[in-house]
Amino acid sequence: MSEPRINDRIRVPEVRLVGPKGEQIGVVSVNRALRLAREAGLDLVEVAPRSKPPVAKLMDYGKFKYEAAQKAREARRNQTNAQLKEIRFRLKIDSHDYETKKGHVIRFLKAGDKVKVMIMFRGREQSRPEFGYRLLMKLADELKEYATIEFKPRQDGRNMTMVLAPTRTKAEIRAEAERARREAERAEADAEQAD
């Protein structure tokens, strides 16, 4: 968005003026609006240049720009950057290997990422896809506190895939970690004061 015109850059004969607390002052000449802005120690900022007459507001422009930059930074920080992680299973997987891979899936889900679980079929295994389906549904059932099934298991050539989505978003996980960090710092500061 382009910078709004402020103070002497406003080149229209009159504006609809809004006060610093949002109150409507009315349609006034630009000279009178500038005089009111100087008396209040504020800036005259054109907030709606396309309306007839343009709308201008009395405000502290530096503070306005700072707050807008803070909001934009906060929005970027809270943006979710969920990735799609992939983990592969074999149909004849050993129980220890299964538990290890399940642990990886849990770690990905706790971090807020989606997980694509894939079972690869070889040779005669392709004729029995129901075994793969059962294995994927068993995994989904064991992980229901961490994830929901986004895409049910489906055969795709030699592979069967299923996508699991985390129950909590990355922004929620990040906010919870930040809250826990602040509480730990507060507890540490209280312990130091007690000594």
PDB file of C-alpha atoms in Angstrom:
ATOM      1  CA  MET A   1       0.000   0.000   0.000  1.00  0.00           C
ATOM      2  CA  SER A   2       1.312   3.471  -0.842  1.00  0.00           C
ATOM      3  CA  GLU A   3       2.038   6.008   1.867  1.00  0.00           C
ATOM      4  CA  PRO A   4      -0.952   8.211   2.755  1.00  0.00           C
ATOM      5  CA  ARG A   5      -0.626  11.941   2.160  1.00  0.00           C
ATOM      6  CA  ILE A   6      -0.030  13.934   5.328  1.00  0.00           C
ATOM      7  CA  ASN A   7      -0.169  17.623   6.344  1.00  0.00           C
ATOM      8  CA  ASP A   8       0.883  19.977   3.503  1.00  0.00           C
ATOM      9  CA  ARG A   9       0.860  17.178   0.884  1.00  0.00           C
ATOM     10  CA  ILE A  10      -2.952  17.087   0.948  1.00  0.00           C
ATOM     11  CA  ARG A  11      -3.941  19.084  -2.182  1.00  0.00           C
ATOM     12  CA  VAL A  12      -7.765  19.207  -2.030  1.00  0.00           C
ATOM     13  CA  PRO A  13      -9.858  22.238  -1.002  1.00  0.00           C
ATOM     14  CA  GLU A  14     -11.809  20.469   1.766  1.00  0.00           C
ATOM     15  CA  VAL A  15     -11.825  17.201   3.704  1.00  0.00           C
ATOM     16  CA  ARG A  16     -14.191  15.276   5.946  1.00  0.00           C
ATOM     17  CA  LEU A  17     -12.327  15.542   9.250  1.00  0.00           C
ATOM     18  CA  VAL A  18     -12.203  12.842  11.926  1.00  0.00           C
ATOM     19  CA  GLY A  19     -10.850  13.743  15.375  1.00  0.00           C
ATOM     20  CA  PRO A  20      -8.077  11.918  17.262  1.00  0.00           C
ATOM     21  CA  LYS A  21     -10.575   9.782  19.228  1.00  0.00           C
ATOM     22  CA  GLY A  22     -12.641   8.902  16.126  1.00  0.00           C
ATOM     23  CA  GLU A  23     -15.245  11.625  16.549  1.00  0.00           C
ATOM     24  CA  GLN A  24     -16.713  13.207  13.399  1.00  0.00           C
ATOM     25  CA  ILE A  25     -15.846  16.901  13.106  1.00  0.00           C
ATOM     26  CA  GLY A  26     -17.418  17.395   9.661  1.00  0.00           C
ATOM     27  CA  VAL A  27     -16.431  18.816   6.285  1.00  0.00           C
ATOM     28  CA  VAL A  28     -13.846  21.585   6.747  1.00  0.00           C
ATOM     29  CA  SER A  29     -11.287  23.358   4.607  1.00  0.00           C
ATOM     30  CA  VAL A  30      -7.789  21.884   4.499  1.00  0.00           C
ATOM     31  CA  ASN A  31      -6.321  25.072   6.019  1.00  0.00           C
ATOM     32  CA  ARG A  32      -8.667  24.841   9.026  1.00  0.00           C
ATOM     33  CA  ALA A  33      -7.909  21.115   9.400  1.00  0.00           C
ATOM     34  CA  LEU A  34      -4.148  21.820   9.343  1.00  0.00           C
ATOM     35  CA  ARG A  35      -4.603  24.572  11.955  1.00  0.00           C
ATOM     36  CA  LEU A  36      -6.555  22.157  14.219  1.00  0.00           C
ATOM     37  CA  ALA A  37      -3.817  19.522  13.765  1.00  0.00           C
ATOM     38  CA  ARG A  38      -1.058  22.016  14.737  1.00  0.00           C
ATOM     39  CA  GLU A  39      -3.037  23.177  17.798  1.00  0.00           C
ATOM     40  CA  ALA A  40      -3.459  19.566  18.949  1.00  0.00           C
ATOM     41  CA  GLY A  41       0.200  18.728  18.197  1.00  0.00           C
ATOM     42  CA  LEU A  42      -0.854  16.041  15.721  1.00  0.00           C
ATOM     43  CA  ASP A  43      -0.636  15.322  11.984  1.00  0.00           C
ATOM     44  CA  LEU A  44      -3.411  15.538   9.407  1.00  0.00           C
ATOM     45  CA  VAL A  45      -3.442  12.172   7.585  1.00  0.00           C
ATOM     46  CA  GLU A  46      -5.577  11.413   4.522  1.00  0.00           C
ATOM     47  CA  VAL A  47      -7.103   7.982   5.283  1.00  0.00           C
ATOM     48  CA  ALA A  48      -9.650   7.670   2.429  1.00  0.00           C
ATOM     49  CA  PRO A  49      -8.424   9.693  -0.581  1.00  0.00           C
ATOM     50  CA  ARG A  50     -11.020   8.315  -3.059  1.00  0.00           C
ATOM     51  CA  SER A  51     -14.159   9.349  -1.162  1.00  0.00           C
ATOM     52  CA  LYS A  52     -15.956  12.643  -1.908  1.00  0.00           C
ATOM     53  CA  PRO A  53     -14.713  14.695  -0.082  1.00  0.00           C
ATOM     54  CA  PRO A  54     -11.573  12.802   1.009  1.00  0.00           C
ATOM     55  CA  VAL A  55     -11.476  11.686   4.657  1.00  0.00           C
ATOM     56  CA  ALA A  56      -8.614  12.957   6.813  1.00  0.00           C
ATOM     57  CA  LYS A  57      -7.871  12.138  10.446  1.00  0.00           C
ATOM     58  CA  LEU A  58      -5.972  13.918  13.191  1.00  0.00           C
ATOM     59  CA  MET A  59      -3.343  11.488  14.534  1.00  0.00           C
ATOM     60  CA  ASP A  60       0.290  11.044  15.516  1.00  0.00           C
ATOM     61  CA  TYR A  61       1.619   9.736  12.194  1.00  0.00           C
ATOM     62  CA  GLY A  62       4.903   8.380  13.598  1.00  0.00           C
ATOM     63  CA  LYS A  63       3.047   6.338  16.208  1.00  0.00           C
ATOM     64  CA  PHE A  64       0.571   5.158  13.540  1.00  0.00           C
ATOM     65  CA  LYS A  65       3.397   3.930  11.266  1.00  0.00           C
ATOM     66  CA  TYR A  66       5.162   2.196  14.183  1.00  0.00           C
ATOM     67  CA  GLU A  67       1.977   0.360  15.249  1.00  0.00           C
ATOM     68  CA  ALA A  68       1.264  -0.692  11.638  1.00  0.00           C
ATOM     69  CA  ALA A  69       4.803  -2.098  11.340  1.00  0.00           C
ATOM     70  CA  GLN A  70       4.376  -3.976  14.651  1.00  0.00           C
ATOM     71  CA  LYS A  71       1.084  -5.510  13.446  1.00  0.00           C
ATOM     72  CA  ALA A  72       2.676  -6.584  10.160  1.00  0.00           C
ATOM     73  CA  ARG A  73       5.639  -8.152  12.006  1.00  0.00           C
ATOM     74  CA  GLU A  74       3.290  -9.997  14.388  1.00  0.00           C
ATOM     75  CA  ALA A  75       1.204 -11.275  11.455  1.00  0.00           C
ATOM     76  CA  ARG A  76       4.348 -12.608   9.737  1.00  0.00           C
ATOM     77  CA  ARG A  77       5.501 -14.257  12.959  1.00  0.00           C
ATOM     78  CA  ASN A  78       2.163 -16.009  13.488  1.00  0.00           C
ATOM     79  CA  GLN A  79       1.985 -17.190   9.904  1.00  0.00           C
ATOM     80  CA  THR A  80       1.756 -20.956   9.761  1.00  0.00           C
ATOM     81  CA  ASN A  81       4.527 -22.652   7.882  1.00  0.00           C
ATOM     82  CA  ALA A  82       3.264 -26.209   8.164  1.00  0.00           C
ATOM     83  CA  GLN A  83       5.214 -28.609   6.021  1.00  0.00           C
ATOM     84  CA  LEU A  84       4.264 -32.012   4.678  1.00  0.00           C
ATOM     85  CA  LYS A  85       6.655 -34.581   6.104  1.00  0.00           C
ATOM     86  CA  GLU A  86       6.775 -38.050   4.603  1.00  0.00           C
ATOM     87  CA  ILE A  87       7.453 -41.358   6.327  1.00  0.00           C
ATOM     88  CA  ARG A  88       7.586 -44.740   4.589  1.00  0.00           C
ATOM     89  CA  PHE A  89       6.599 -48.121   5.942  1.00  0.00           C
ATOM     90  CA  ARG A  90       6.953 -51.610   4.525  1.00  0.00           C
ATOM     91  CA  LEU A  91       4.063 -54.010   4.792  1.00  0.00           C
ATOM     92  CA  LYS A  92       6.165 -56.556   6.719  1.00  0.00           C
ATOM     93  CA  ILE A  93       7.556 -54.111   9.269  1.00  0.00           C
ATOM     94  CA  ASP A  94       9.021 -55.332  12.555  1.00  0.00           C
ATOM     95  CA  SER A  95       7.296 -54.101  15.717  1.00  0.00           C
ATOM     96  CA  HIS A  96      10.419 -52.215  16.918  1.00  0.00           C
ATOM     97  CA  ASP A  97      10.792 -50.463  13.549  1.00  0.00           C
ATOM     98  CA  TYR A  98       7.086 -49.646  13.614  1.00  0.00           C
ATOM     99  CA  GLU A  99       7.407 -48.036  17.067  1.00  0.00           C
ATOM    100  CA  THR A 100      10.476 -46.060  15.966  1.00  0.00           C
ATOM    101  CA  LYS A 101       8.711 -44.701  12.870  1.00  0.00           C
ATOM    102  CA  LYS A 102       5.589 -43.987  14.917  1.00  0.00           C
ATOM    103  CA  GLY A 103       7.806 -41.908  17.234  1.00  0.00           C
ATOM    104  CA  HIS A 104       9.023 -39.896  14.231  1.00  0.00           C
ATOM    105  CA  VAL A 105       5.427 -39.289  13.145  1.00  0.00           C
ATOM    106  CA  ILE A 106       4.528 -38.110  16.671  1.00  0.00           C
ATOM    107  CA  ARG A 107       7.523 -35.730  16.676  1.00  0.00           C
ATOM    108  CA  PHE A 108       6.440 -34.240  13.328  1.00  0.00           C
ATOM    109  CA  LEU A 109       2.838 -33.843  14.511  1.00  0.00           C
ATOM    110  CA  LYS A 110       3.901 -32.210  17.790  1.00  0.00           C
ATOM    111  CA  ALA A 111       5.899 -29.692  15.743  1.00  0.00           C
ATOM    112  CA  GLY A 112       2.682 -28.838  13.855  1.00  0.00           C
ATOM    113  CA  ASP A 113       3.569 -30.456  10.518  1.00  0.00           C
ATOM    114  CA  LYS A 114       1.331 -32.689   8.430  1.00  0.00           C
ATOM    115  CA  VAL A 115       2.590 -36.226   7.818  1.00  0.00           C
ATOM    116  CA  LYS A 116       2.142 -38.298   4.671  1.00  0.00           C
ATOM    117  CA  VAL A 117       2.398 -41.950   5.678  1.00  0.00           C
ATOM    118  CA  MET A 118       3.226 -44.286   2.805  1.00  0.00           C
ATOM    119  CA  ILE A 119       3.267 -48.077   2.637  1.00  0.00           C
ATOM    120  CA  MET A 120       5.319 -49.514  -0.218  1.00  0.00           C
ATOM    121  CA  PHE A 121       4.187 -52.843  -1.652  1.00  0.00           C
ATOM    122  CA  ARG A 122       6.568 -55.279  -3.375  1.00  0.00           C
ATOM    123  CA  GLY A 123       5.748 -58.249  -5.553  1.00  0.00           C
ATOM    124  CA  ARG A 124       2.869 -60.333  -4.258  1.00  0.00           C
ATOM    125  CA  GLU A 125       2.130 -57.816  -1.487  1.00  0.00           C
ATOM    126  CA  GLN A 126       0.302 -55.749  -4.129  1.00  0.00           C
ATOM    127  CA  SER A 127      -2.463 -58.348  -4.349  1.00  0.00           C
ATOM    128  CA  ARG A 128      -3.387 -57.813  -0.645  1.00  0.00           C
ATOM    129  CA  PRO A 129      -3.887 -54.044  -0.151  1.00  0.00           C
ATOM    130  CA  GLU A 130      -6.233 -54.664   2.807  1.00  0.00           C
ATOM    131  CA  PHE A 131      -3.165 -55.477   4.974  1.00  0.00           C
ATOM    132  CA  GLY A 132      -1.725 -52.056   4.170  1.00  0.00           C
ATOM    133  CA  TYR A 133      -5.059 -50.414   4.915  1.00  0.00           C
ATOM    134  CA  ARG A 134      -5.203 -52.160   8.306  1.00  0.00           C
ATOM    135  CA  LEU A 135      -1.659 -51.045   9.160  1.00  0.00           C
ATOM    136  CA  LEU A 136      -2.412 -47.409   8.296  1.00  0.00           C
ATOM    137  CA  MET A 137      -5.675 -47.407  10.251  1.00  0.00           C
ATOM    138  CA  LYS A 138      -3.884 -48.977  13.251  1.00  0.00           C
ATOM    139  CA  LEU A 139      -1.334 -46.139  13.129  1.00  0.00           C
ATOM    140  CA  ALA A 140      -4.079 -43.498  12.824  1.00  0.00           C
ATOM    141  CA  ASP A 141      -5.945 -45.038  15.766  1.00  0.00           C
ATOM    142  CA  GLU A 142      -2.813 -45.003  17.940  1.00  0.00           C
ATOM    143  CA  LEU A 143      -2.145 -41.355  17.052  1.00  0.00           C
ATOM    144  CA  LYS A 144      -5.676 -39.972  17.457  1.00  0.00           C
ATOM    145  CA  GLU A 145      -4.630 -37.706  20.365  1.00  0.00           C
ATOM    146  CA  TYR A 146      -2.004 -36.036  18.128  1.00  0.00           C
ATOM    147  CA  ALA A 147      -3.634 -36.127  14.695  1.00  0.00           C
ATOM    148  CA  THR A 148      -6.717 -36.422  12.581  1.00  0.00           C
ATOM    149  CA  ILE A 149      -6.921 -38.184   9.237  1.00  0.00           C
ATOM    150  CA  GLU A 150      -6.910 -35.575   6.488  1.00  0.00           C
ATOM    151  CA  PHE A 151      -6.899 -38.069   3.591  1.00  0.00           C
ATOM    152  CA  LYS A 152      -8.019 -41.643   4.159  1.00  0.00           C
ATOM    153  CA  PRO A 153      -5.695 -44.447   2.946  1.00  0.00           C
ATOM    154  CA  ARG A 154      -5.825 -44.919  -0.803  1.00  0.00           C
ATOM    155  CA  GLN A 155      -3.953 -47.119  -3.256  1.00  0.00           C
ATOM    156  CA  ASP A 156      -1.657 -45.279  -5.646  1.00  0.00           C
ATOM    157  CA  GLY A 157       0.094 -47.800  -7.884  1.00  0.00           C
ATOM    158  CA  ARG A 158       2.607 -49.733  -5.756  1.00  0.00           C
ATOM    159  CA  ASN A 159       2.012 -47.468  -2.746  1.00  0.00           C
ATOM    160  CA  MET A 160      -0.799 -46.746  -0.328  1.00  0.00           C
ATOM    161  CA  THR A 161      -0.811 -43.269   1.227  1.00  0.00           C
ATOM    162  CA  MET A 162      -2.617 -41.490   4.046  1.00  0.00           C
ATOM    163  CA  VAL A 163      -2.190 -37.895   5.267  1.00  0.00           C
ATOM    164  CA  LEU A 164      -2.393 -37.026   8.971  1.00  0.00           C
ATOM    165  CA  ALA A 165      -2.951 -33.441  10.118  1.00  0.00           C
ATOM    166  CA  PRO A 166      -1.944 -32.258  13.602  1.00  0.00           C
ATOM    167  CA  THR A 167      -4.736 -31.465  16.052  1.00  0.00           C
ATOM    168  CA  ARG A 168      -3.008 -28.156  16.981  1.00  0.00           C
ATOM    169  CA  THR A 169      -1.635 -25.543  14.600  1.00  0.00           C
ATOM    170  CA  LYS A 170       1.971 -24.376  14.524  1.00  0.00           C
ATOM    171  CA  ALA A 171       0.937 -20.946  15.834  1.00  0.00           C
ATOM    172  CA  GLU A 172      -0.766 -22.546  18.873  1.00  0.00           C
ATOM    173  CA  ILE A 173       2.299 -24.705  19.556  1.00  0.00           C
ATOM    174  CA  ARG A 174       4.618 -21.689  19.258  1.00  0.00           C
ATOM    175  CA  ALA A 175       2.396 -19.593  21.583  1.00  0.00           C
ATOM    176  CA  GLU A 176       2.299 -22.393  24.158  1.00  0.00           C
ATOM    177  CA  ALA A 177       6.110 -22.770  24.072  1.00  0.00           C
ATOM    178  CA  GLU A 178       6.508 -18.991  24.500  1.00  0.00           C
ATOM    179  CA  ARG A 179       4.094 -19.016  27.456  1.00  0.00           C
ATOM    180  CA  ALA A 180       5.987 -21.913  29.081  1.00  0.00           C
ATOM    181  CA  ARG A 181       9.305 -20.076  28.562  1.00  0.00           C
ATOM    182  CA  ARG A 182       7.932 -16.905  30.219  1.00  0.00           C
ATOM    183  CA  GLU A 183       6.567 -18.908  33.162  1.00  0.00           C
ATOM    184  CA  ALA A 184       9.953 -20.618  33.624  1.00  0.00           C
ATOM    185  CA  GLU A 185      11.721 -17.236  33.591  1.00  0.00           C
ATOM    186  CA  ARG A 186       9.206 -15.850  36.108  1.00  0.00           C
ATOM    187  CA  ALA A 187       9.691 -18.886  38.387  1.00  0.00           C
ATOM    188  CA  GLU A 188      13.478 -18.489  38.143  1.00  0.00           C
ATOM    189  CA  ALA A 189      13.242 -14.774  38.996  1.00  0.00           C
ATOM    190  CA  ASP A 190      10.969 -15.551  41.981  1.00  0.00           C
ATOM    191  CA  ALA A 191      13.446 -18.187  43.198  1.00  0.00           C
ATOM    192  CA  GLU A 192      16.310 -15.670  42.984  1.00  0.00           C
ATOM    193  CA  GLN A 193      14.305 -13.092  44.955  1.00  0.00           C
ATOM    194  CA  ALA A 194      13.546 -15.686  47.639  1.00  0.00           C
ATOM    195  CA  ASP A 195      17.288 -16.330  48.180  1.00  0.00           C
TER     196      ASP A 195
END
